[in-house]
Structure formats: structure tokens, C-alpha cells
Amino acid sequence: MPTFNAENLQSNMKVVYYCRTFMSIIGGVIAGICGFTGLMGFVVYVLVMAITSVCLTARAGFSIHSYFDSWNRVLLDGFLGGLLSFVLFWTFAYDIVHIF
């Protein structure tokens, strides 16, 4: 088991958190502009988070254990954290484009 520097691990987790939050906002705006409602909007969120996980893994060179202590840190941590931001921007963009 490799030894991790706590500061580097914390910095890496911040990057994952910011990426997920940013992609949640972008995904929410896209879902709102495209007019997705109901369950289809949440499917968009799951797809955006899956793509984000793959991109973060690719950015790490598919060598997750060099930067994080487990795969869960990249693939699952923060998966639900961006959901509120997604719903906020999804409804906001939907209202602006399709209602007003």
C-alpha cells in the first residue's frame, strides 16, 4: 500500500469536487435548454457524472492509485453532491428557455 501525502491527497480531492460541481452546473444548463423533464433529466445527470468520472480517470492516466487511495474517490465521491446544483440550474435554464 503506497503512502500518500495528506496535502496532495486533499488537493486532488478538491479538484475532483470542483470538476463534479462544474460539470453538474453545465449538465443542468444543457438539460434545461434541451427541455428534458422528469426522469430524463436525472438520466442526463447520471450520464454527465459518468463521463466526468471517465475523464478524471483518463486525466490521471488510468493510474488512480498514484493520486488517490481508492477508486471510489474518483468514481463515486461527490456523485450526489452536485445533484442540488444540477437541479437548480436545470430548472433555472428550463424556466428561462421554455416558460419565459
Coordinates of C-alpha atoms in Angstrom, one line a residue:
M1 CA 0.0 0.0 0.0
P2 CA 1.6 3.3 -1.1
T3 CA 2.0 6.2 1.3
F4 CA 0.1 9.4 0.4
N5 CA 0.9 12.9 1.3
A6 CA -2.2 14.3 3.0
E7 CA -1.9 17.7 1.4
N8 CA -1.6 16.2 -2.1
L9 CA -4.5 13.9 -1.5
Q10 CA -6.6 16.7 -0.2
S11 CA -5.7 18.8 -3.2
N12 CA -6.6 16.0 -5.6
M13 CA -10.0 15.6 -3.9
K14 CA -10.6 19.4 -4.2
V15 CA -10.0 19.1 -7.9
V16 CA -12.5 16.2 -8.2
Y17 CA -15.1 18.1 -6.1
Y18 CA -14.7 21.3 -8.3
C19 CA -14.9 19.3 -11.5
R20 CA -18.0 17.5 -10.4
T21 CA -19.7 20.7 -9.3
F22 CA -18.8 22.5 -12.5
M23 CA -20.0 19.6 -14.7
S24 CA -23.2 19.4 -12.6
I25 CA -23.9 23.1 -13.4
I26 CA -23.1 22.6 -17.1
G27 CA -25.2 19.5 -17.3
G28 CA -28.1 21.2 -15.6
V29 CA -28.0 24.1 -18.1
I30 CA -27.8 21.7 -21.0
A31 CA -30.7 19.6 -19.7
G32 CA -32.8 22.7 -19.1
I33 CA -32.1 24.1 -22.6
C34 CA -32.8 20.8 -24.3
G35 CA -36.1 20.7 -22.4
F36 CA -35.7 17.5 -20.5
T37 CA -38.2 16.9 -17.8
G38 CA -38.9 14.3 -15.2
L39 CA -36.7 11.2 -15.1
M40 CA -35.0 12.0 -18.4
G41 CA -33.3 15.0 -16.6
F42 CA -31.9 12.7 -13.9
V43 CA -30.6 10.3 -16.6
V44 CA -28.7 13.3 -18.1
Y45 CA -27.2 13.9 -14.6
V46 CA -26.1 10.2 -14.3
L47 CA -24.5 10.4 -17.8
V48 CA -22.7 13.7 -17.1
M49 CA -21.3 12.2 -13.8
A50 CA -20.3 9.0 -15.6
I51 CA -18.5 11.0 -18.3
T52 CA -16.9 13.2 -15.7
S53 CA -15.6 10.1 -13.8
V54 CA -14.1 8.6 -17.0
C55 CA -12.5 12.0 -17.9
L56 CA -11.0 12.3 -14.4
T57 CA -9.7 8.8 -14.6
A58 CA -8.2 9.4 -18.1
R59 CA -6.6 12.7 -16.8
A60 CA -4.9 10.6 -14.1
G61 CA -3.5 8.4 -16.8
F62 CA -5.8 5.5 -15.6
S63 CA -3.4 5.2 -12.7
I64 CA -5.8 6.1 -9.9
H65 CA -3.7 4.6 -7.1
S66 CA -0.9 7.1 -7.8
Y67 CA -3.2 10.0 -6.9
F68 CA -5.9 8.6 -4.7
D69 CA -6.2 5.9 -2.1
S70 CA -9.1 4.1 -3.8
W71 CA -11.1 4.0 -7.0
N72 CA -14.2 5.2 -5.0
R73 CA -12.5 8.6 -4.6
V74 CA -12.8 9.3 -8.3
L75 CA -15.8 7.3 -9.4
L76 CA -18.3 7.8 -6.6
D77 CA -17.2 10.5 -4.2
G78 CA -19.3 13.6 -4.8
F79 CA -21.7 11.8 -7.1
L80 CA -24.7 13.0 -5.2
G81 CA -23.0 16.2 -4.0
G82 CA -23.6 18.0 -7.3
L83 CA -27.2 16.9 -7.6
L84 CA -28.6 20.1 -5.9
S85 CA -26.6 22.3 -8.2
F86 CA -27.7 20.3 -11.2
V87 CA -31.4 20.6 -10.3
L88 CA -31.1 24.3 -9.5
F89 CA -29.5 25.1 -12.9
W90 CA -31.7 22.6 -14.7
T91 CA -34.9 24.2 -13.5
F92 CA -33.5 27.7 -14.0
A93 CA -32.4 27.1 -17.6
Y94 CA -35.7 25.3 -18.4
D95 CA -37.7 28.2 -17.0
I96 CA -35.8 30.8 -18.9
V97 CA -35.9 29.0 -22.3
H98 CA -39.3 27.2 -22.2
I99 CA -41.5 29.2 -19.9
F100 CA -40.5 32.8 -20.1

